[in-house]
CSV table of C-alpha atoms in Angstrom, one decimal:
chain,number,residue,atom,x,y,z
A,1,MET,CA,-105.6,-79.8,-15.1
A,2,ALA,CA,-105.1,-83.2,-16.7
A,3,PRO,CA,-106.8,-86.1,-14.9
A,4,GLU,CA,-103.6,-88.0,-14.4
A,5,PHE,CA,-102.0,-85.1,-12.8
A,6,GLN,CA,-105.0,-84.7,-10.4
A,7,LYS,CA,-104.7,-88.4,-9.6
A,8,ASN,CA,-101.0,-87.9,-8.8
A,9,ALA,CA,-101.6,-84.8,-6.6
A,10,MET,CA,-104.4,-86.7,-4.7
A,11,TYR,CA,-102.1,-89.7,-4.3
A,12,VAL,CA,-99.4,-87.5,-2.8
A,13,SER,CA,-101.9,-85.8,-0.5
A,14,ASN,CA,-103.1,-89.2,0.8
A,15,GLU,CA,-99.6,-90.4,1.4
A,16,LEU,CA,-98.7,-87.3,3.4
A,17,GLU,CA,-101.9,-87.6,5.4
A,18,ASN,CA,-100.9,-91.1,6.4
A,19,GLY,CA,-97.5,-89.8,7.6
A,20,ASP,CA,-95.6,-91.8,4.9
A,21,VAL,CA,-92.6,-90.4,3.2
A,22,GLN,CA,-93.5,-89.9,-0.5
A,23,LYS,CA,-90.5,-91.0,-2.6
A,24,ASN,CA,-92.0,-91.2,-6.1
A,25,PHE,CA,-93.3,-87.7,-6.4
A,26,ASP,CA,-92.0,-84.1,-6.1
A,27,ASP,CA,-93.5,-81.2,-4.1
A,28,ASP,CA,-95.8,-80.3,-7.0
A,29,GLY,CA,-97.3,-83.8,-7.3
A,30,ARG,CA,-95.4,-84.7,-10.5
A,31,GLU,CA,-93.2,-87.7,-11.0
A,32,LYS,CA,-89.9,-87.3,-9.0
A,33,ARG,CA,-87.3,-85.5,-11.2
A,34,THR,CA,-83.9,-87.2,-11.6
A,35,GLY,CA,-81.9,-84.7,-13.5
A,36,THR,CA,-78.3,-83.9,-12.5
A,37,LEU,CA,-75.6,-81.4,-13.3
A,38,LEU,CA,-74.3,-83.8,-16.0
A,39,THR,CA,-77.6,-84.3,-17.7
A,40,ALA,CA,-78.4,-80.5,-17.5
A,41,SER,CA,-75.0,-79.7,-19.0
A,42,ALA,CA,-75.6,-82.3,-21.8
A,43,HIS,CA,-78.9,-80.7,-22.6
A,44,ILE,CA,-77.4,-77.2,-22.8
A,45,ILE,CA,-74.4,-78.3,-24.9
A,46,THR,CA,-76.8,-80.2,-27.2
A,47,ALA,CA,-79.1,-77.1,-27.6
A,48,VAL,CA,-76.2,-74.6,-28.0
A,49,ILE,CA,-73.5,-76.4,-30.1
A,50,GLY,CA,-75.2,-77.0,-33.4
A,51,SER,CA,-73.7,-77.3,-36.9
A,52,GLY,CA,-73.3,-73.5,-36.8
A,53,VAL,CA,-70.1,-74.0,-34.9
A,54,LEU,CA,-68.6,-75.1,-38.3
A,55,SER,CA,-69.7,-71.7,-39.9
A,56,LEU,CA,-67.9,-69.5,-37.4
A,57,ALA,CA,-64.7,-69.4,-39.6
A,58,TRP,CA,-66.9,-67.5,-42.0
A,59,ALA,CA,-68.2,-65.2,-39.3
A,60,ILE,CA,-64.7,-64.5,-38.1
A,61,ALA,CA,-63.6,-63.8,-41.7
A,62,GLN,CA,-66.1,-61.0,-41.9
A,63,LEU,CA,-65.2,-59.5,-38.6
A,64,GLY,CA,-61.4,-60.1,-38.4
A,65,TRP,CA,-59.0,-61.2,-35.7
A,66,VAL,CA,-60.0,-58.3,-33.3
A,67,ALA,CA,-63.8,-58.0,-33.5
A,68,GLY,CA,-64.5,-61.7,-34.3
A,69,PRO,CA,-63.3,-63.2,-31.0
A,70,ALA,CA,-64.4,-60.1,-29.1
A,71,VAL,CA,-68.0,-60.6,-30.3
A,72,LEU,CA,-67.8,-64.3,-29.4
A,73,PHE,CA,-66.7,-63.6,-25.8
A,74,ALA,CA,-69.2,-60.7,-25.4
A,75,PHE,CA,-72.2,-62.9,-26.4
A,76,SER,CA,-70.9,-65.8,-24.2
A,77,PHE,CA,-70.8,-63.5,-21.2
A,78,ILE,CA,-74.2,-62.0,-21.9
A,79,THR,CA,-75.7,-65.4,-22.3
A,80,TYR,CA,-74.2,-66.8,-19.2
A,81,PHE,CA,-75.2,-63.8,-17.2
A,82,THR,CA,-78.8,-63.7,-18.3
A,83,SER,CA,-79.1,-67.5,-17.9
A,84,THR,CA,-78.3,-67.1,-14.2
A,85,LEU,CA,-81.0,-64.5,-13.8
A,86,LEU,CA,-83.4,-66.8,-15.6
A,87,ALA,CA,-82.4,-69.7,-13.4
A,88,ASP,CA,-83.5,-67.8,-10.3
A,89,CYS,CA,-86.9,-67.2,-11.8
A,90,TYR,CA,-87.8,-70.9,-12.2
A,91,ARG,CA,-89.6,-70.8,-8.8
A,92,SER,CA,-91.7,-67.8,-7.7
A,93,PRO,CA,-91.7,-65.8,-5.7
A,94,GLY,CA,-88.4,-67.1,-4.3
A,95,PRO,CA,-85.8,-69.0,-6.2
A,96,ILE,CA,-85.4,-71.8,-3.5
A,97,SER,CA,-88.8,-72.6,-2.1
A,98,GLY,CA,-91.3,-70.9,-4.4
A,99,LYS,CA,-93.9,-72.4,-6.7
A,100,ARG,CA,-92.4,-74.2,-9.8
A,101,ASN,CA,-92.9,-72.8,-13.3
A,102,TYR,CA,-92.7,-75.5,-16.0
A,103,THR,CA,-92.2,-73.3,-19.2
A,104,TYR,CA,-90.7,-70.0,-20.1
A,105,MET,CA,-94.2,-68.6,-20.5
A,106,ASP,CA,-95.1,-69.8,-17.0
A,107,VAL,CA,-92.2,-67.9,-15.6
A,108,VAL,CA,-93.1,-64.7,-17.4
A,109,ARG,CA,-96.7,-65.1,-16.4
A,110,SER,CA,-95.6,-65.4,-12.7
A,111,HIS,CA,-93.3,-62.4,-12.7
A,112,LEU,CA,-94.5,-60.0,-15.3
A,113,GLY,CA,-98.0,-61.1,-16.5
A,114,GLY,CA,-100.2,-59.2,-19.0
A,115,VAL,CA,-99.4,-58.8,-22.7
A,116,LYS,CA,-95.8,-59.7,-22.1
A,117,VAL,CA,-96.8,-63.4,-21.7
A,118,THR,CA,-98.3,-63.4,-25.2
A,119,LEU,CA,-95.3,-61.7,-26.6
A,120,CYS,CA,-93.0,-64.2,-25.0
A,121,GLY,CA,-95.1,-67.1,-26.3
A,122,ILE,CA,-94.9,-65.7,-29.9
A,123,ALA,CA,-91.0,-65.1,-29.7
A,124,GLN,CA,-90.3,-68.5,-28.1
A,125,TYR,CA,-92.5,-70.8,-30.1
A,126,ALA,CA,-91.8,-69.1,-33.4
A,127,ASN,CA,-88.1,-69.5,-32.7
A,128,LEU,CA,-88.6,-73.3,-31.8
A,129,VAL,CA,-90.5,-73.9,-35.0
A,130,GLY,CA,-87.9,-72.1,-37.1
A,131,VAL,CA,-85.0,-74.0,-35.5
A,132,THR,CA,-86.7,-77.5,-36.1
A,133,ILE,CA,-87.3,-76.6,-39.7
A,134,GLY,CA,-83.7,-75.4,-40.1
A,135,TYR,CA,-82.4,-78.5,-38.4
A,136,THR,CA,-84.4,-80.7,-40.8
A,137,ILE,CA,-82.6,-78.9,-43.7
A,138,THR,CA,-79.1,-78.9,-42.1
A,139,ALA,CA,-79.2,-82.6,-41.2
A,140,SER,CA,-80.3,-83.5,-44.8
A,141,ILE,CA,-77.3,-81.3,-46.1
A,142,SER,CA,-74.9,-83.2,-43.9
A,143,MET,CA,-76.3,-86.5,-45.2
A,144,VAL,CA,-76.0,-85.3,-48.8
A,145,ALA,CA,-72.4,-84.2,-48.0
A,146,VAL,CA,-71.6,-87.8,-47.2
A,147,LYS,CA,-72.7,-89.0,-50.7
A,148,ARG,CA,-71.0,-86.0,-52.3
A,149,SER,CA,-67.7,-86.6,-50.4
A,150,ASN,CA,-67.7,-90.2,-51.8
A,151,CYS,CA,-68.5,-89.0,-55.3
A,152,PHE,CA,-65.7,-86.3,-55.2
A,153,HIS,CA,-63.2,-88.9,-53.9
A,154,LYS,CA,-64.2,-91.3,-56.8
A,155,ASN,CA,-64.7,-88.9,-59.7
A,156,GLY,CA,-62.4,-86.0,-58.7
A,157,HIS,CA,-62.9,-82.6,-57.0
A,158,GLU,CA,-64.3,-80.9,-60.3
A,159,ALA,CA,-67.1,-83.4,-60.6
A,160,SER,CA,-70.7,-81.9,-60.3
A,161,CYS,CA,-71.9,-84.5,-57.8
A,162,SER,CA,-75.4,-83.1,-57.7
A,163,ILE,CA,-77.6,-85.0,-55.1
A,164,GLU,CA,-81.2,-84.4,-54.1
A,165,SER,CA,-81.7,-83.7,-50.5
A,166,TYR,CA,-85.4,-84.6,-50.3
A,167,PRO,CA,-85.0,-88.4,-49.6
A,168,TYR,CA,-82.7,-87.4,-46.7
A,169,MET,CA,-85.3,-85.0,-45.3
A,170,ILE,CA,-87.8,-87.8,-45.3
A,171,ILE,CA,-85.4,-90.1,-43.5
A,172,PHE,CA,-84.8,-87.5,-40.9
A,173,ALA,CA,-88.5,-86.9,-40.5
A,174,VAL,CA,-89.2,-90.6,-40.0
A,175,ILE,CA,-86.5,-90.8,-37.3
A,176,GLN,CA,-88.0,-87.7,-35.5
A,177,ILE,CA,-91.6,-89.2,-35.7
A,178,VAL,CA,-90.3,-92.2,-33.7
A,179,LEU,CA,-88.4,-90.1,-31.2
A,180,SER,CA,-91.2,-87.6,-30.7
A,181,GLN,CA,-93.2,-90.3,-29.1
A,182,ILE,CA,-90.9,-90.1,-26.1
A,183,PRO,CA,-93.3,-88.4,-23.7
A,184,ASN,CA,-91.2,-85.6,-22.3
A,185,PHE,CA,-87.8,-84.0,-21.5
A,186,HIS,CA,-87.3,-86.2,-18.5
A,187,LYS,CA,-87.0,-89.3,-20.7
A,188,LEU,CA,-84.4,-87.7,-23.2
A,189,SER,CA,-81.3,-87.5,-21.1
A,190,TRP,CA,-79.7,-90.5,-23.0
A,191,LEU,CA,-80.4,-88.7,-26.3
A,192,SER,CA,-78.9,-85.4,-25.1
A,193,ILE,CA,-75.7,-87.1,-23.9
A,194,LEU,CA,-75.4,-88.9,-27.2
A,195,ALA,CA,-76.0,-85.7,-29.1
A,196,ALA,CA,-73.4,-83.8,-26.9
A,197,VAL,CA,-70.8,-86.4,-27.7
A,198,MET,CA,-71.5,-86.2,-31.4
A,199,SER,CA,-71.2,-82.3,-31.3
A,200,PHE,CA,-67.8,-82.6,-29.6
A,201,THR,CA,-66.7,-85.3,-32.2
A,202,TYR,CA,-67.5,-83.3,-35.4
A,203,ALA,CA,-66.3,-80.0,-33.8
A,204,SER,CA,-63.1,-81.7,-32.9
A,205,ILE,CA,-62.7,-83.2,-36.4
A,206,GLY,CA,-63.3,-79.8,-38.0
A,207,LEU,CA,-60.8,-78.2,-35.6
A,208,GLY,CA,-58.2,-80.9,-36.4
A,209,LEU,CA,-58.5,-80.7,-40.1
A,210,SER,CA,-58.1,-76.8,-39.7
A,211,ILE,CA,-55.1,-77.3,-37.6
A,212,ALA,CA,-53.6,-79.8,-40.2
A,213,LYS,CA,-54.3,-77.3,-43.0
A,214,VAL,CA,-52.6,-74.4,-41.1
A,215,SER,CA,-49.5,-76.5,-40.4
A,216,GLY,CA,-49.3,-77.9,-43.8
A,217,VAL,CA,-46.2,-77.2,-46.0
A,218,GLY,CA,-46.6,-74.1,-48.2
A,219,HIS,CA,-49.9,-73.0,-46.5
A,220,HIS,CA,-50.7,-69.3,-47.0
A,221,VAL,CA,-53.9,-67.5,-46.8
A,222,LYS,CA,-54.8,-63.9,-46.5
A,223,THR,CA,-56.2,-62.8,-43.0
A,224,SER,CA,-56.4,-59.4,-41.4
A,225,LEU,CA,-57.2,-57.7,-38.2
A,226,THR,CA,-60.5,-56.4,-39.7
A,227,GLY,CA,-61.5,-59.4,-41.8
A,228,VAL,CA,-62.4,-59.3,-45.5
A,229,VAL,CA,-60.9,-56.4,-47.2
A,230,VAL,CA,-63.0,-53.7,-48.9
A,231,GLY,CA,-62.2,-53.3,-52.5
A,232,VAL,CA,-60.4,-56.6,-52.7
A,233,ASP,CA,-62.8,-59.3,-51.2
A,234,VAL,CA,-66.0,-57.4,-51.0
A,235,SER,CA,-67.5,-53.9,-51.7
A,236,GLY,CA,-68.0,-51.4,-48.8
A,237,THR,CA,-71.6,-52.2,-48.6
A,238,GLU,CA,-71.1,-55.9,-48.6
A,239,LYS,CA,-68.6,-55.5,-45.8
A,240,VAL,CA,-71.2,-53.8,-43.6
A,241,TRP,CA,-74.0,-56.2,-44.4
A,242,ARG,CA,-71.8,-59.2,-44.0
A,243,SER,CA,-70.5,-57.9,-40.6
A,244,PHE,CA,-74.0,-57.4,-39.3
A,245,GLN,CA,-75.0,-60.9,-40.5
A,246,ALA,CA,-72.0,-62.4,-38.7
A,247,ILE,CA,-73.1,-60.9,-35.5
A,248,GLY,CA,-76.6,-62.4,-36.0
A,249,ASP,CA,-75.1,-65.8,-36.6
A,250,ILE,CA,-73.1,-65.6,-33.5
A,251,ALA,CA,-76.1,-64.4,-31.4
A,252,PHE,CA,-78.2,-67.2,-32.8
A,253,ALA,CA,-75.4,-69.7,-32.0
A,254,TYR,CA,-75.6,-68.8,-28.3
A,255,ALA,CA,-79.3,-68.7,-27.9
A,256,TYR,CA,-80.6,-71.6,-25.7
A,257,SER,CA,-82.9,-69.5,-23.3
A,258,THR,CA,-85.9,-70.9,-25.1
A,259,VAL,CA,-85.4,-74.3,-23.5
A,260,LEU,CA,-83.6,-73.3,-20.3
A,261,ILE,CA,-86.6,-73.5,-18.1
A,262,GLU,CA,-87.6,-76.8,-19.5
A,263,ILE,CA,-84.1,-78.2,-18.8
A,264,GLN,CA,-84.2,-76.8,-15.3
A,265,ASP,CA,-87.5,-78.6,-14.7
A,266,THR,CA,-85.7,-81.9,-15.1
A,267,LEU,CA,-83.4,-81.3,-12.1
A,268,LYS,CA,-83.7,-83.0,-8.7
A,269,SER,CA,-85.0,-80.6,-6.1
A,270,SER,CA,-81.9,-81.1,-3.9
A,271,PRO,CA,-79.5,-79.3,-4.2
A,272,PRO,CA,-81.7,-76.3,-5.2
A,273,GLU,CA,-82.4,-76.3,-8.9
A,274,SER,CA,-81.2,-72.8,-9.4
A,275,LYS,CA,-77.8,-73.4,-8.0
A,276,VAL,CA,-77.3,-76.6,-10.2
A,277,MET,CA,-78.7,-74.8,-13.3
A,278,LYS,CA,-76.2,-72.0,-12.8
A,279,ARG,CA,-73.4,-74.4,-12.7
A,280,ALA,CA,-74.7,-76.3,-15.8
A,281,SER,CA,-75.0,-72.9,-17.6
A,282,LEU,CA,-71.4,-72.1,-16.7
A,283,ALA,CA,-70.2,-75.6,-17.8
A,284,GLY,CA,-72.3,-75.4,-21.0
A,285,VAL,CA,-71.5,-71.9,-22.0
A,286,SER,CA,-67.7,-72.2,-21.2
A,287,THR,CA,-67.4,-75.4,-23.2
A,288,THR,CA,-69.3,-73.9,-26.1
A,289,THR,CA,-67.2,-70.8,-26.0
A,290,LEU,CA,-64.0,-72.7,-26.1
A,291,PHE,CA,-65.0,-74.6,-29.1
A,292,TYR,CA,-66.4,-71.6,-30.8
A,293,VAL,CA,-63.2,-69.6,-30.4
A,294,LEU,CA,-61.0,-72.6,-31.4
A,295,CYS,CA,-63.1,-73.5,-34.5
A,296,GLY,CA,-63.7,-69.9,-35.5
A,297,THR,CA,-60.1,-68.6,-35.2
A,298,ILE,CA,-58.2,-71.7,-36.4
A,299,GLY,CA,-60.8,-72.1,-39.2
A,300,TYR,CA,-60.2,-68.5,-40.2
A,301,ALA,CA,-56.4,-69.1,-40.1
A,302,ALA,CA,-56.9,-72.2,-42.3
A,303,PHE,CA,-59.1,-70.6,-45.0
A,304,GLY,CA,-58.5,-66.9,-44.6
A,305,ASN,CA,-60.9,-64.3,-46.1
A,306,ASN,CA,-62.3,-67.1,-48.4
A,307,ALA,CA,-63.6,-69.2,-45.6
A,308,PRO,CA,-66.7,-71.2,-46.7
A,309,GLY,CA,-70.0,-71.0,-44.9
A,310,ASN,CA,-69.5,-74.5,-43.4
A,311,PHE,CA,-66.1,-76.3,-44.1
A,312,LEU,CA,-67.5,-79.8,-43.6
A,313,THR,CA,-70.8,-79.6,-45.7
A,314,GLY,CA,-69.4,-76.8,-47.8
A,315,PHE,CA,-66.3,-78.8,-48.8
A,316,GLY,CA,-63.6,-76.6,-47.4
A,317,PHE,CA,-61.9,-80.2,-47.1
A,318,TYR,CA,-62.1,-83.1,-49.4
A,319,GLU,CA,-59.6,-85.5,-47.8
A,320,PRO,CA,-59.4,-87.8,-45.9
A,321,PHE,CA,-62.9,-88.4,-47.3
A,322,TRP,CA,-63.8,-91.1,-44.7
A,323,LEU,CA,-63.1,-88.6,-41.8
A,324,ILE,CA,-65.4,-86.0,-43.5
A,325,ASP,CA,-68.1,-88.7,-43.9
A,326,PHE,CA,-67.9,-89.5,-40.2
A,327,ALA,CA,-68.0,-85.9,-39.2
A,328,ASN,CA,-71.0,-85.3,-41.2
A,329,VAL,CA,-72.8,-88.4,-39.8
A,330,CYS,CA,-72.0,-87.0,-36.3
A,331,ILE,CA,-73.6,-83.7,-37.4
A,332,ALA,CA,-76.7,-85.5,-38.5
A,333,VAL,CA,-76.9,-87.6,-35.2
A,334,HIS,CA,-76.4,-84.5,-33.2
A,335,LEU,CA,-79.2,-82.7,-35.1
A,336,VAL,CA,-81.5,-85.7,-34.4
A,337,GLY,CA,-81.0,-85.0,-30.6
A,338,ALA,CA,-81.1,-81.3,-30.9
A,339,TYR,CA,-84.4,-81.4,-32.8
A,340,GLN,CA,-85.9,-83.1,-29.9
A,341,VAL,CA,-84.5,-80.7,-27.3
A,342,PHE,CA,-86.1,-77.8,-29.2
A,343,CYS,CA,-89.4,-79.3,-30.1
A,344,GLN,CA,-90.2,-80.9,-26.7
A,345,PRO,CA,-91.2,-77.5,-25.1
A,346,LEU,CA,-93.6,-76.9,-28.0
A,347,TYR,CA,-95.1,-80.3,-27.7
A,348,GLY,CA,-95.6,-79.9,-23.9
A,349,PHE,CA,-97.2,-76.5,-24.4
A,350,VAL,CA,-99.8,-77.7,-26.9
A,351,GLU,CA,-100.6,-80.9,-25.1
A,352,ALA,CA,-101.0,-79.0,-21.7
A,353,ARG,CA,-103.3,-76.4,-23.3
A,354,CYS,CA,-105.4,-79.1,-25.0
A,355,SER,CA,-105.6,-81.0,-21.7
A,356,GLN,CA,-106.9,-77.9,-20.0
A,357,ARG,CA,-109.4,-77.0,-22.8
A,358,TRP,CA,-110.8,-80.5,-23.2
A,359,PRO,CA,-110.1,-82.3,-19.8
A,360,ASP,CA,-112.9,-85.0,-20.4
A,361,SER,CA,-111.7,-85.9,-23.9
A,362,LYS,CA,-110.4,-89.5,-23.9
A,363,PHE,CA,-108.6,-88.9,-27.2
A,364,ILE,CA,-106.5,-86.2,-25.4
A,365,THR,CA,-106.1,-87.6,-21.9
A,366,SER,CA,-106.3,-91.5,-22.1
A,367,GLU,CA,-103.2,-93.6,-22.2
A,368,TYR,CA,-103.0,-97.2,-23.2
A,369,ALA,CA,-100.1,-99.5,-22.0
A,370,MET,CA,-98.3,-101.2,-24.7
A,371,ARG,CA,-95.6,-103.9,-24.5
A,372,VAL,CA,-92.6,-102.9,-26.6
A,373,PRO,CA,-90.0,-105.6,-27.2
A,374,CYS,CA,-86.7,-104.7,-25.4
A,375,CYS,CA,-88.1,-101.4,-24.0
A,376,GLY,CA,-90.7,-102.5,-21.5
A,377,THR,CA,-94.1,-100.9,-21.2
A,378,TYR,CA,-95.0,-97.8,-23.3
A,379,ASN,CA,-98.0,-95.7,-22.5
A,380,LEU,CA,-99.5,-94.7,-25.8
A,381,ASN,CA,-101.5,-91.5,-26.0
A,382,LEU,CA,-103.5,-91.1,-29.3
A,383,PHE,CA,-103.5,-87.3,-29.3
A,384,ARG,CA,-99.7,-87.2,-28.7
A,385,LEU,CA,-99.1,-89.7,-31.5
A,386,VAL,CA,-101.3,-87.7,-34.1
A,387,TRP,CA,-100.2,-84.2,-33.0
A,388,ARG,CA,-96.5,-84.8,-32.9
A,389,THR,CA,-96.5,-86.9,-36.0
A,390,THR,CA,-98.3,-84.1,-37.9
A,391,TYR,CA,-95.9,-81.5,-36.6
A,392,VAL,CA,-92.8,-83.4,-37.8
A,393,ILE,CA,-94.4,-83.9,-41.3
A,394,VAL,CA,-95.4,-80.2,-41.5
A,395,THR,CA,-91.8,-79.1,-40.7
A,396,ALA,CA,-90.4,-81.6,-43.2
A,397,VAL,CA,-92.8,-80.4,-45.9
A,398,ILE,CA,-91.8,-76.7,-45.3
A,399,ALA,CA,-88.2,-77.6,-45.4
A,400,MET,CA,-88.7,-79.2,-48.8
A,401,ILE,CA,-90.7,-76.4,-50.2
A,402,PHE,CA,-88.2,-73.8,-49.0
A,403,PRO,CA,-84.8,-75.4,-49.1
A,404,PHE,CA,-83.1,-72.1,-48.3
A,405,PHE,CA,-85.2,-71.7,-45.2
A,406,ASN,CA,-82.1,-72.2,-43.1
A,407,ASP,CA,-81.1,-68.8,-44.1
A,408,PHE,CA,-84.1,-67.5,-42.0
A,409,LEU,CA,-82.4,-68.9,-38.9
A,410,GLY,CA,-80.0,-65.9,-38.6
A,411,LEU,CA,-83.1,-63.6,-38.7
A,412,ILE,CA,-84.9,-65.8,-36.2
A,413,GLY,CA,-81.9,-65.8,-33.9
A,414,ALA,CA,-81.5,-62.0,-34.2
A,415,ALA,CA,-85.2,-61.5,-33.5
A,416,SER,CA,-85.4,-63.9,-30.6
A,417,PHE,CA,-82.1,-63.3,-29.0
A,418,TYR,CA,-83.1,-59.9,-27.4
A,419,PRO,CA,-86.5,-60.8,-26.0
A,420,LEU,CA,-85.7,-64.2,-24.7
A,421,THR,CA,-82.1,-64.2,-23.8
A,422,VAL,CA,-81.9,-60.6,-22.5
A,423,TYR,CA,-85.1,-58.5,-22.1
A,424,PHE,CA,-87.4,-61.0,-20.2
A,425,PRO,CA,-84.6,-62.4,-17.8
A,426,ILE,CA,-83.5,-58.8,-16.9
A,427,GLU,CA,-87.2,-57.6,-16.4
A,428,MET,CA,-88.2,-60.7,-14.3
A,429,TYR,CA,-85.0,-60.4,-12.2
A,430,ILE,CA,-85.8,-56.7,-11.5
A,431,ALA,CA,-89.4,-57.7,-10.6
A,432,GLN,CA,-88.5,-60.6,-8.5
A,433,ARG,CA,-85.7,-58.8,-6.5
A,434,LYS,CA,-87.8,-55.5,-6.4
A,435,ILE,CA,-84.9,-53.5,-7.6
A,436,PRO,CA,-85.7,-49.8,-7.2
A,437,LYS,CA,-86.1,-47.7,-10.3
A,438,TYR,CA,-83.0,-45.6,-11.2
A,439,SER,CA,-80.9,-47.4,-8.7
A,440,PHE,CA,-77.3,-48.3,-9.9
A,441,THR,CA,-78.2,-51.9,-10.5
A,442,TRP,CA,-81.5,-50.9,-12.4
A,443,VAL,CA,-79.6,-48.5,-14.5
A,444,TRP,CA,-76.8,-50.8,-15.7
A,445,LEU,CA,-79.2,-53.7,-16.3
A,446,LYS,CA,-81.3,-51.3,-18.5
A,447,ILE,CA,-78.2,-50.2,-20.3
A,448,LEU,CA,-77.3,-53.8,-21.0
A,449,SER,CA,-80.8,-54.5,-22.3
A,450,TRP,CA,-80.9,-51.5,-24.6
A,451,THR,CA,-77.4,-52.2,-26.0
A,452,CYS,CA,-78.5,-55.7,-26.9
A,453,LEU,CA,-81.7,-54.4,-28.5
A,454,ILE,CA,-79.6,-52.2,-30.8
A,455,VAL,CA,-77.2,-55.1,-31.6
A,456,SER,CA,-80.2,-57.4,-32.4
A,457,LEU,CA,-81.8,-54.8,-34.7
A,458,VAL,CA,-78.5,-54.5,-36.6
A,459,ALA,CA,-78.0,-58.2,-36.9
A,460,ALA,CA,-81.6,-58.6,-38.0
A,461,ALA,CA,-81.1,-56.1,-40.7
A,462,GLY,CA,-78.0,-57.8,-42.0
A,463,SER,CA,-79.8,-61.2,-42.0
A,464,ILE,CA,-82.8,-59.7,-44.0
A,465,GLN,CA,-80.4,-58.3,-46.5
A,466,GLY,CA,-78.4,-61.6,-46.7
A,467,LEU,CA,-81.7,-63.6,-47.0
A,468,ALA,CA,-83.0,-61.4,-49.9
A,469,THR,CA,-79.6,-61.9,-51.7
A,470,ASP,CA,-79.6,-65.7,-51.1
A,471,VAL,CA,-83.1,-66.0,-52.3
A,472,LYS,CA,-82.5,-64.2,-55.5
A,473,GLY,CA,-79.3,-66.1,-56.3
A,474,TYR,CA,-80.3,-69.5,-54.8
A,475,LYS,CA,-78.6,-72.5,-56.2
A,476,PRO,CA,-78.9,-76.1,-54.9
A,477,PHE,CA,-75.8,-77.4,-53.0
A,478,SER,CA,-74.5,-73.8,-52.3
A,479,THR,CA,-71.7,-73.9,-50.0
A,480,HIS,CA,-72.9,-71.1,-47.7
A,481,GLN,CA,-75.6,-72.2,-45.4
């Protein structure tokens, strides 16, 4: 236990012994949480709605008018349902008055224990690392798209306009190094709200441009109930693999379970965190699904079976160039916030483990008060400064070495969707509620779990095949990301 936490807990104990009402700390001795339905919803929307929303037209094009929206709604329902199960597991043994669990791994340890805790940690933190690397690449692509948009506007749509993305990865990394010094999730509400506004903005611009294209004079593209046509657009094998890959993309687009517990840990204790989190999940997933369906279906109607991977960075649109520039700036700003939402749990995990391992190390536990102009006092921790800066630099370097790494995200999403979004929430709910084996509820929960496992394996296979193809034929500034 970190010394500062011991001091907080002792202080709470002394206050209670004196009969005073302790207003500055929660029941676990930590600083009083101030999160609300609004901030939790903002965190969820920031985590869920990434730049992948603009690639859904491509996913719908692979699946068609019937299967595409059906898969979107199916994943939205599964994600919301399992998130409500996970919300009840934040406290144990009961969802209202039990002991708090601060991370996803803590929740699994409290309800399941054993080797499953290790498996959970591997799935969760591998996913978080992959996402932050992918966000570094995607943000740089959006920044490059601004320069390319201006180049196309000035020199014509046939100009090469090749621009290196490395300087923009460095700019993104520098911004993240600064923001990563924010101590924890509780201090990030303003950034999540800003990022959520940005996500609405660029998704709305993409949606508006698609509507304008569909309603334009002489607009005609080829669409179908089953998506791209075998023998015309793709071969039979390509149709199968692309469909699997589209399912993986959609699964990844909905996955936010990796940070759900950390988001719930920011909420005030009254009303009960589980109830507020369920409402926040409903608001977040409903909002996400609405935007996903609109952007996916209208984007498909605008571009048909030739829909680009991302119609803002992939130049499905060229004009008005200033609006496309603004949308790409919004994507970059949103990913600045989303990066923090996903890396804060990893930061917290490493720092907590190091504090437990070396509780007497001043380098790890000591904080030094510093006056920051216009921001008040900042508590500098040297270990936090070094570790978080190193992490951001490493992710940026990996993004530079493997600029096609974003293609791994579909695979990471397919691999992490089942264990983190489906398997663990269902298993913990069964354990918490002591649901009898082979009862009706137990059977249908297991059926749901096994069905999602099969879907995840299929999606992973499609993503591996797509990744192999992308690596072989990789070209900078490819439109499919």
